[in-house]
Coordinates of N, CA, C and O in Angstrom, one line a residue:
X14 N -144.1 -98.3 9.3 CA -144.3 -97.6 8.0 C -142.9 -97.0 7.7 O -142.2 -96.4 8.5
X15 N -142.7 -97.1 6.7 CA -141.4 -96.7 5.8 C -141.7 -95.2 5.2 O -142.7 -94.9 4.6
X16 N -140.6 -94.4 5.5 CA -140.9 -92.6 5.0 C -140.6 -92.7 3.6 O -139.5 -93.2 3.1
X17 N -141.7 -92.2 2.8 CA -141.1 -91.7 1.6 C -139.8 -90.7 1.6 O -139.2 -90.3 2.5
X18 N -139.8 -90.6 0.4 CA -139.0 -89.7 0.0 C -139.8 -88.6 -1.3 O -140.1 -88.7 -2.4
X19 N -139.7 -87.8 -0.4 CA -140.5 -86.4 -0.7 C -140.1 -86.1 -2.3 O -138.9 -86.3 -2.3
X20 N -140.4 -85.7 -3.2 CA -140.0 -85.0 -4.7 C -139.1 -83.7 -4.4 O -138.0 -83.4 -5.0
X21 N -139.8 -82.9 -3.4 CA -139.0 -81.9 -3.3 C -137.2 -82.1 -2.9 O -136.3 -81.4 -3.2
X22 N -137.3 -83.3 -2.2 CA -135.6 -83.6 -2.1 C -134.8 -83.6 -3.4 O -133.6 -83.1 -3.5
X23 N -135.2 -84.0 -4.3 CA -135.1 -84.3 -5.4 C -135.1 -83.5 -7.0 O -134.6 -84.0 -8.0
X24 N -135.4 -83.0 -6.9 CA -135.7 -82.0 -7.8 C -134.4 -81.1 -7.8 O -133.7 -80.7 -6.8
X25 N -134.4 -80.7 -9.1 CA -133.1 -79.5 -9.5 C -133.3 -78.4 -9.0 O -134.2 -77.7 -9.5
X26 N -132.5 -77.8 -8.1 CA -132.3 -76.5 -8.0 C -131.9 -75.0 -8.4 O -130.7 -74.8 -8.2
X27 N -132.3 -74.5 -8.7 CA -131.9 -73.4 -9.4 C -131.7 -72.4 -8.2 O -132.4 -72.0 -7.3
X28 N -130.0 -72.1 -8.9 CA -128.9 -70.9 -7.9 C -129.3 -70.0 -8.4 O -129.8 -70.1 -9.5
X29 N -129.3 -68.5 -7.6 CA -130.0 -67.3 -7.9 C -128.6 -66.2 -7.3 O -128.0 -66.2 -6.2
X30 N -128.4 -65.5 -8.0 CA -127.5 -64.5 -7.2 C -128.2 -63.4 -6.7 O -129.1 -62.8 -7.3
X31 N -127.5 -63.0 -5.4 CA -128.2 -62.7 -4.3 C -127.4 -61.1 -4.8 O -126.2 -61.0 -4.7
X32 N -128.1 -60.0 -5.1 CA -127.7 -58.3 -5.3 C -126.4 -57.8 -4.1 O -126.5 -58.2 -3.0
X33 N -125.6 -57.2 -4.5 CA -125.0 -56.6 -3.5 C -125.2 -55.4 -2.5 O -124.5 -54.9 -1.7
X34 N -126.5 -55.1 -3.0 CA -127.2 -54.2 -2.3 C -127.1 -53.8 -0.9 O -127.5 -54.6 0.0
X35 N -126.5 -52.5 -0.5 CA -126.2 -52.2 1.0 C -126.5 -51.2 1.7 O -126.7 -50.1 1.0
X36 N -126.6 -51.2 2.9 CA -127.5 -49.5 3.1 C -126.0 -48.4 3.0 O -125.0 -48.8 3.7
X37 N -125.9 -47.2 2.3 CA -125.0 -46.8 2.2 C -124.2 -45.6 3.3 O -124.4 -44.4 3.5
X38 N -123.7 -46.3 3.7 CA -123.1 -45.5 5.3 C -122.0 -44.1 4.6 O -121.2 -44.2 3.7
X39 N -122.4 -43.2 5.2 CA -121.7 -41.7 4.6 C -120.6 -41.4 6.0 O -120.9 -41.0 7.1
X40 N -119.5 -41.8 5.4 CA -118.4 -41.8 6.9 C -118.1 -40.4 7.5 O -117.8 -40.2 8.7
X41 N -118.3 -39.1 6.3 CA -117.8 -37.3 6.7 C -118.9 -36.9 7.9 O -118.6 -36.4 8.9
X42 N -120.6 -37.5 7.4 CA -121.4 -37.2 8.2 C -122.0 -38.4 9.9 O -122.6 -38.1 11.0
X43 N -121.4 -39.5 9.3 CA -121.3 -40.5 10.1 C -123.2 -41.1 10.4 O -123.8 -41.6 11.3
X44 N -123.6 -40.8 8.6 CA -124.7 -41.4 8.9 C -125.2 -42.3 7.8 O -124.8 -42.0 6.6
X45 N -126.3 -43.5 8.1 CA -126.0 -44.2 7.2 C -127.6 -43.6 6.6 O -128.4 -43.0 7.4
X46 N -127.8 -44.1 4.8 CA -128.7 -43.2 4.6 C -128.7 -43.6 3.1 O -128.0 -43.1 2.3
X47 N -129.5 -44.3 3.1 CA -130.1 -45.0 1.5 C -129.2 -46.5 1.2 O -128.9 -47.4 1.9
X48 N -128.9 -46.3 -0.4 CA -128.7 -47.5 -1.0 C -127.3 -47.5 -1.7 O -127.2 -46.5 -2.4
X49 N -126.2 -48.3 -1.7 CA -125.4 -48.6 -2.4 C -125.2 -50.0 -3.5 O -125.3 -51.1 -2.9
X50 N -124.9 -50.0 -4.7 CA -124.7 -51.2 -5.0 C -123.5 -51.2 -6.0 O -122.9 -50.3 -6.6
X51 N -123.4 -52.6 -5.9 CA -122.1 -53.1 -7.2 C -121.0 -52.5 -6.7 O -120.8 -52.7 -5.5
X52 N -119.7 -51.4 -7.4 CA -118.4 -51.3 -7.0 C -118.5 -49.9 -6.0 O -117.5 -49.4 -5.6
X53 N -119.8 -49.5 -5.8 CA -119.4 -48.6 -4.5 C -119.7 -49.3 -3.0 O -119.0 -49.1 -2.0
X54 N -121.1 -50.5 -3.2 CA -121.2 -51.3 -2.1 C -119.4 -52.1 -2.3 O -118.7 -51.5 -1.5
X55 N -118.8 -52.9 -2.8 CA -117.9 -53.1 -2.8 C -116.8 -52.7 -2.4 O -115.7 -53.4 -2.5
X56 N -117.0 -51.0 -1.9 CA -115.5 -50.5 -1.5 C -116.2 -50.2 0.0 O -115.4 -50.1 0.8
X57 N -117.1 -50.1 0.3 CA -117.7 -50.3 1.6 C -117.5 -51.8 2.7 O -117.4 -52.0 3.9
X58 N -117.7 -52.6 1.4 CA -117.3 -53.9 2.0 C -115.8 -54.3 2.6 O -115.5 -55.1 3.5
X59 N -115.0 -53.4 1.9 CA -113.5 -53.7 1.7 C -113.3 -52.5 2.8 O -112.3 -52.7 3.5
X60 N -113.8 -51.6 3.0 CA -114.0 -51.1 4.4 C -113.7 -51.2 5.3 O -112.8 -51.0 6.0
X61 N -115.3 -51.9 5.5 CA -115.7 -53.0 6.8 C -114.9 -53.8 7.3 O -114.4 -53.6 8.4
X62 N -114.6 -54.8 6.4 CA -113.3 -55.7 6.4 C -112.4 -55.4 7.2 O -112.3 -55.6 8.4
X63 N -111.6 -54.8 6.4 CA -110.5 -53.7 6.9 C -110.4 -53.3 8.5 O -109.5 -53.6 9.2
X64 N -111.5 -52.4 8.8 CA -111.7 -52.2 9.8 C -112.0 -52.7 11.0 O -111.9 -52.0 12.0
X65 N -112.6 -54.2 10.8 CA -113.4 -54.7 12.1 C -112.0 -56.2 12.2 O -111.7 -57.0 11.4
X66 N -111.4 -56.1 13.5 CA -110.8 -56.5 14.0 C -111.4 -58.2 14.2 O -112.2 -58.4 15.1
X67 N -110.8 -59.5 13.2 CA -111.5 -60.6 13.7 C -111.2 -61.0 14.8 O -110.2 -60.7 15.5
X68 N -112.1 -61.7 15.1 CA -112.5 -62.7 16.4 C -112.8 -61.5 17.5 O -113.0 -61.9 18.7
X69 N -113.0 -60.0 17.3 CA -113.9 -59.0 18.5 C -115.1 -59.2 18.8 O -115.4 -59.4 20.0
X70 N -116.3 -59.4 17.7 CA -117.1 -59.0 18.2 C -118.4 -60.2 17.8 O -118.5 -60.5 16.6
X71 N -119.4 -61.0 18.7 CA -119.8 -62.2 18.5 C -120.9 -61.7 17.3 O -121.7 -62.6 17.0
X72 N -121.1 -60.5 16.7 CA -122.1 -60.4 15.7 C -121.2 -61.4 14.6 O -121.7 -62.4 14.2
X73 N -120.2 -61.0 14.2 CA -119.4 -61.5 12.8 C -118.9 -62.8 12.9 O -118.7 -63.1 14.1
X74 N -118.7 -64.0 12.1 CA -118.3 -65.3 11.9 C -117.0 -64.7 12.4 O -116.7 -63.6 12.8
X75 N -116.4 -65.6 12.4 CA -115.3 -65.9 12.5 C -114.2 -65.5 11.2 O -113.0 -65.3 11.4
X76 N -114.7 -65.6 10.0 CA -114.2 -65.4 8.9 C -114.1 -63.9 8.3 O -113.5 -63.6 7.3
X77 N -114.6 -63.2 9.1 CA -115.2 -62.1 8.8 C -114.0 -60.7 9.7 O -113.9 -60.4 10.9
X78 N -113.4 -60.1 8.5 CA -112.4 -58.7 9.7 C -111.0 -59.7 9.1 O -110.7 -60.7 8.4
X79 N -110.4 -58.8 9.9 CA -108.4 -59.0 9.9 C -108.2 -59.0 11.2 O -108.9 -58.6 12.2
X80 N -107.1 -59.6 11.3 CA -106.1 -59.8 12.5 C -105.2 -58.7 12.1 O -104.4 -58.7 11.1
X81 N -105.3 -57.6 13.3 CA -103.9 -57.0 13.1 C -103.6 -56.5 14.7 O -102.7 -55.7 14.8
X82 N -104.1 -56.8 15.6 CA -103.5 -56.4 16.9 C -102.1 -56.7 17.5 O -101.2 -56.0 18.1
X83 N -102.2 -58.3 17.0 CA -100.9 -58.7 17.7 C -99.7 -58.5 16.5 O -98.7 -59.3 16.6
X84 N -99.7 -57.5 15.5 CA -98.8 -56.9 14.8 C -98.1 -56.0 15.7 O -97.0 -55.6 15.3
X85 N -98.3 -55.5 17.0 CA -97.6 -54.2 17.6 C -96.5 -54.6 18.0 O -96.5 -55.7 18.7
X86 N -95.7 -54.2 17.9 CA -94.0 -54.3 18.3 C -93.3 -55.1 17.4 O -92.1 -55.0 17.7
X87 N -93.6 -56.0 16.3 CA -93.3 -56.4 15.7 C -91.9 -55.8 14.7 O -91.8 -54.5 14.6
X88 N -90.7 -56.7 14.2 CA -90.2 -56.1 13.3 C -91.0 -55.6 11.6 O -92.0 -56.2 11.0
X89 N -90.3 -54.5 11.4 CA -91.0 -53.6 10.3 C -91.2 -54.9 8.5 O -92.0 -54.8 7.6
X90 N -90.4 -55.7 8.7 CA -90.0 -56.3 7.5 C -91.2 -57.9 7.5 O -91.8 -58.4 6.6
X91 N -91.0 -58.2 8.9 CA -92.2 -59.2 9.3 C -93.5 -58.5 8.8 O -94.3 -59.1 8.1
X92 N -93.7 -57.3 9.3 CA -95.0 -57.2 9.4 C -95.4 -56.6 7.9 O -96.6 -56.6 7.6
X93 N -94.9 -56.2 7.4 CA -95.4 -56.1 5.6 C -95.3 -57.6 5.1 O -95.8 -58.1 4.1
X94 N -94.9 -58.1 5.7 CA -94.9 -60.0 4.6 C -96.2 -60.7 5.5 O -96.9 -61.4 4.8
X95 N -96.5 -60.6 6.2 CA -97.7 -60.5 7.2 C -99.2 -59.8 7.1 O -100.2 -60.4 7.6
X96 N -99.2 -58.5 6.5 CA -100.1 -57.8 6.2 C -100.8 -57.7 5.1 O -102.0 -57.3 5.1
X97 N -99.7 -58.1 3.8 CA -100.2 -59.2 2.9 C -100.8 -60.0 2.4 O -101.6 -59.9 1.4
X98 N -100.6 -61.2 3.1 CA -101.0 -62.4 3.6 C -102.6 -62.0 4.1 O -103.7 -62.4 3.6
X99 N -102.3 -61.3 5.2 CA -103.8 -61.5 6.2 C -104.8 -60.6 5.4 O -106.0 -60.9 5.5
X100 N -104.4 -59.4 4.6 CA -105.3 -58.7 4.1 C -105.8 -59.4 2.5 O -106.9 -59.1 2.0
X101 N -105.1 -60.3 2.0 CA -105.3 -60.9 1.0 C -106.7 -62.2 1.7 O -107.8 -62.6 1.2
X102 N -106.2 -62.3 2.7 CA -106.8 -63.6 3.0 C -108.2 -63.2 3.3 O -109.3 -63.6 2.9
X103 N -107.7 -61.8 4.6 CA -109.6 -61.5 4.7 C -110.5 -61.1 4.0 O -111.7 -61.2 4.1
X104 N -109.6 -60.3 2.7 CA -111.2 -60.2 1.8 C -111.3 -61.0 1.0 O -112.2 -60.9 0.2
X105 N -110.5 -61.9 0.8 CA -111.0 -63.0 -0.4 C -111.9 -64.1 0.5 O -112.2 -65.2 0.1
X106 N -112.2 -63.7 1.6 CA -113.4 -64.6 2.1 C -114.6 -64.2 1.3 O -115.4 -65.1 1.0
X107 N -114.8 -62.8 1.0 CA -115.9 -62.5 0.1 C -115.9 -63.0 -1.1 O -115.1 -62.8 -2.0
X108 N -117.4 -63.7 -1.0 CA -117.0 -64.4 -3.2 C -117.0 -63.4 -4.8 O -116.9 -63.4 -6.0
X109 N -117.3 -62.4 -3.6 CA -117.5 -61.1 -5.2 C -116.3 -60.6 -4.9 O -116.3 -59.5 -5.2
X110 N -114.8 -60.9 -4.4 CA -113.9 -60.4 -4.9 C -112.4 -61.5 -4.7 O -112.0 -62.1 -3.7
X111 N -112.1 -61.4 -6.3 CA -111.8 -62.6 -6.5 C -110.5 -63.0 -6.5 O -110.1 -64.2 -6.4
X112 N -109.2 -61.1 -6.5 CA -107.7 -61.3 -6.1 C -107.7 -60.1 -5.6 O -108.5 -59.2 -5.8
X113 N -106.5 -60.2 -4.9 CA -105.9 -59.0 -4.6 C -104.5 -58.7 -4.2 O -103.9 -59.1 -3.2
X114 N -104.0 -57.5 -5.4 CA -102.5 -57.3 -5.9 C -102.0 -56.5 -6.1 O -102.7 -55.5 -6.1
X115 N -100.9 -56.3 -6.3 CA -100.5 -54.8 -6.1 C -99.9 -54.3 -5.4 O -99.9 -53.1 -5.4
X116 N -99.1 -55.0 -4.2 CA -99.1 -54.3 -2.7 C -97.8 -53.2 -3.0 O -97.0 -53.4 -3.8
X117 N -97.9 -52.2 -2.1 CA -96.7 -51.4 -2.0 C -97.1 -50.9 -0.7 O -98.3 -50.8 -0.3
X118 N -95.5 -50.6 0.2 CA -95.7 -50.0 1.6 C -95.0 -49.2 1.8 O -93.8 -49.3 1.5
X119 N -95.5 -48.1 2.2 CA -94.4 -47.0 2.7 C -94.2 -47.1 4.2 O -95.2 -47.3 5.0
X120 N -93.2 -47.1 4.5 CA -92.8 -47.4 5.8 C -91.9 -45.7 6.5 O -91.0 -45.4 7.4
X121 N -92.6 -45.1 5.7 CA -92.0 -43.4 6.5 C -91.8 -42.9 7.7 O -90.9 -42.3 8.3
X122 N -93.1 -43.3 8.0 CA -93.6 -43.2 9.4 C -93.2 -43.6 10.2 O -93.0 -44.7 9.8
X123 N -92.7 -43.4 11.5 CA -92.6 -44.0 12.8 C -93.7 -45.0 13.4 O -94.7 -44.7 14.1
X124 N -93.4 -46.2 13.0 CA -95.0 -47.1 14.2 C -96.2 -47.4 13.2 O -97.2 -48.0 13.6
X125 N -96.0 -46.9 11.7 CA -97.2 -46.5 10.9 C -96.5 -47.5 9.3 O -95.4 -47.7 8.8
X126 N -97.7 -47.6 8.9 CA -97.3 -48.9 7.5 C -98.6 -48.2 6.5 O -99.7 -48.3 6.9
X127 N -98.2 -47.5 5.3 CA -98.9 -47.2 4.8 C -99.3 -48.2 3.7 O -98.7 -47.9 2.7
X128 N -100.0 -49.1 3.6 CA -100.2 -50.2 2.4 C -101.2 -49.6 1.2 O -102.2 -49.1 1.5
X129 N -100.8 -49.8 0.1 CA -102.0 -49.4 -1.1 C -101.7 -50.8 -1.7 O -100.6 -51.3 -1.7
X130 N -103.0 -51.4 -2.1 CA -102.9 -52.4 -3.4 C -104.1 -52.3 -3.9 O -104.9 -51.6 -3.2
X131 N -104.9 -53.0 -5.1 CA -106.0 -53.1 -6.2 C -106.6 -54.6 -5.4 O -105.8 -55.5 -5.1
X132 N -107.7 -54.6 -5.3 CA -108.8 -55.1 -5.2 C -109.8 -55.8 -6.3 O -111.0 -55.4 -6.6
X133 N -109.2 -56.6 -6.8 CA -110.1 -57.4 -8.2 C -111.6 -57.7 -7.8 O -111.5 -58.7 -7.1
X134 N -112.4 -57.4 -7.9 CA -114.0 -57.6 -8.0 C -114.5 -57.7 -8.8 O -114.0 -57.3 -9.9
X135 N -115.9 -58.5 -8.7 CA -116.3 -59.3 -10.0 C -117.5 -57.7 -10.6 O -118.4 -58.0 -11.3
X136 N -117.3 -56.5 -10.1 CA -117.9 -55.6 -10.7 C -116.6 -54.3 -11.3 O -116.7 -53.5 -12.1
X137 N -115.5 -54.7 -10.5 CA -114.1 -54.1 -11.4 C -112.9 -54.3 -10.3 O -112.5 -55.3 -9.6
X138 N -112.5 -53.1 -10.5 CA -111.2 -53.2 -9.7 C -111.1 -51.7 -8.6 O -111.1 -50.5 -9.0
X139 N -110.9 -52.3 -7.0 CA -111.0 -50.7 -6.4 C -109.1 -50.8 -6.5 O -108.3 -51.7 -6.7
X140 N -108.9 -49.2 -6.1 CA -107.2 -48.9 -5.1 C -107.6 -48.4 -3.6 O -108.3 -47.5 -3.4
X141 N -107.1 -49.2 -2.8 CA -107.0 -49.2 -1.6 C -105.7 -48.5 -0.8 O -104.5 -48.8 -1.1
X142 N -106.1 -47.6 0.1 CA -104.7 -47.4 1.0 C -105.4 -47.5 2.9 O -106.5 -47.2 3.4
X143 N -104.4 -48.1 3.1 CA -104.9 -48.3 4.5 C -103.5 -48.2 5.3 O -102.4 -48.6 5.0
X144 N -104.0 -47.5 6.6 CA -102.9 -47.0 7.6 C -102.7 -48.1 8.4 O -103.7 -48.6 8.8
X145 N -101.3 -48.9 8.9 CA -101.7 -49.8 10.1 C -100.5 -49.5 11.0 O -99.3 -49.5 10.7
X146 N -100.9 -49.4 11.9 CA -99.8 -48.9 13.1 C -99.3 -50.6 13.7 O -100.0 -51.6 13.6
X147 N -97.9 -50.6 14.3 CA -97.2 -51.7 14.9 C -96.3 -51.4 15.6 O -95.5 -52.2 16.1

């Protein structure tokens, strides 16, 4: 006997967008506690990101976090043309945010790279500053 072919294979699907809805973590009290959505869930995301070191931890894909460990000792000039690159790269894995530009570094600090740039999302645009030691 020969298998049909079911209708349901076949048939048009209709794409549905999925809310950005997130439980909203409060970092002063260090507790998480209700709901976030659209550009404040979004600066949470860009957070997370930020923060969670790829390839640590087997909860997260692979695609998911930045590489910034083996930035330490590095020259100061390498690693802003580098930080760039890798922070552009890791959040534009997310499809709700679509560029990211703007970069400027202050390099004042001893050991320390202070980066700010804008964050294009499809709910607006955040400013980011993030500290990264090398």
């Amino acid at each position: 006997m020969i298998p049909s072919v079911n209708d349901v294979l076949s048939a048009e699907l209709e794409e549905t967008e999925i809310p950005s809805k997130n439980y909203k973590m409060h970092f002063s009290d260090e507790v998480i506690n209700g709901y976030n959505d659209n550009i404040e869930a979004m600066k949470q995301v860009i957070y997370k990101i930020l923060n969670t070191e790829r390839y640590q931890y087997i909860i997260y894909s692979w695609d998911y976090g930045i590489e910034l460990m083996d930035l330490f000792g590095e020259p100061v000039d390498w690693v802003c043309s580098e930080l760039e690159r890798r922070i552009t790269e890791a959040l534009e894995a997310d499809d709700r945010i679509e560029d990211v530009d703007g970069f400027e570094f202050d390099t004042s600090k001893r050991h320390e790279i202070l980066v700010k740039f804008t964050v294009n999302t499809v709910f607006g645009d955040v400013e980011v500053e993030k500290a990264v030691n090398y």
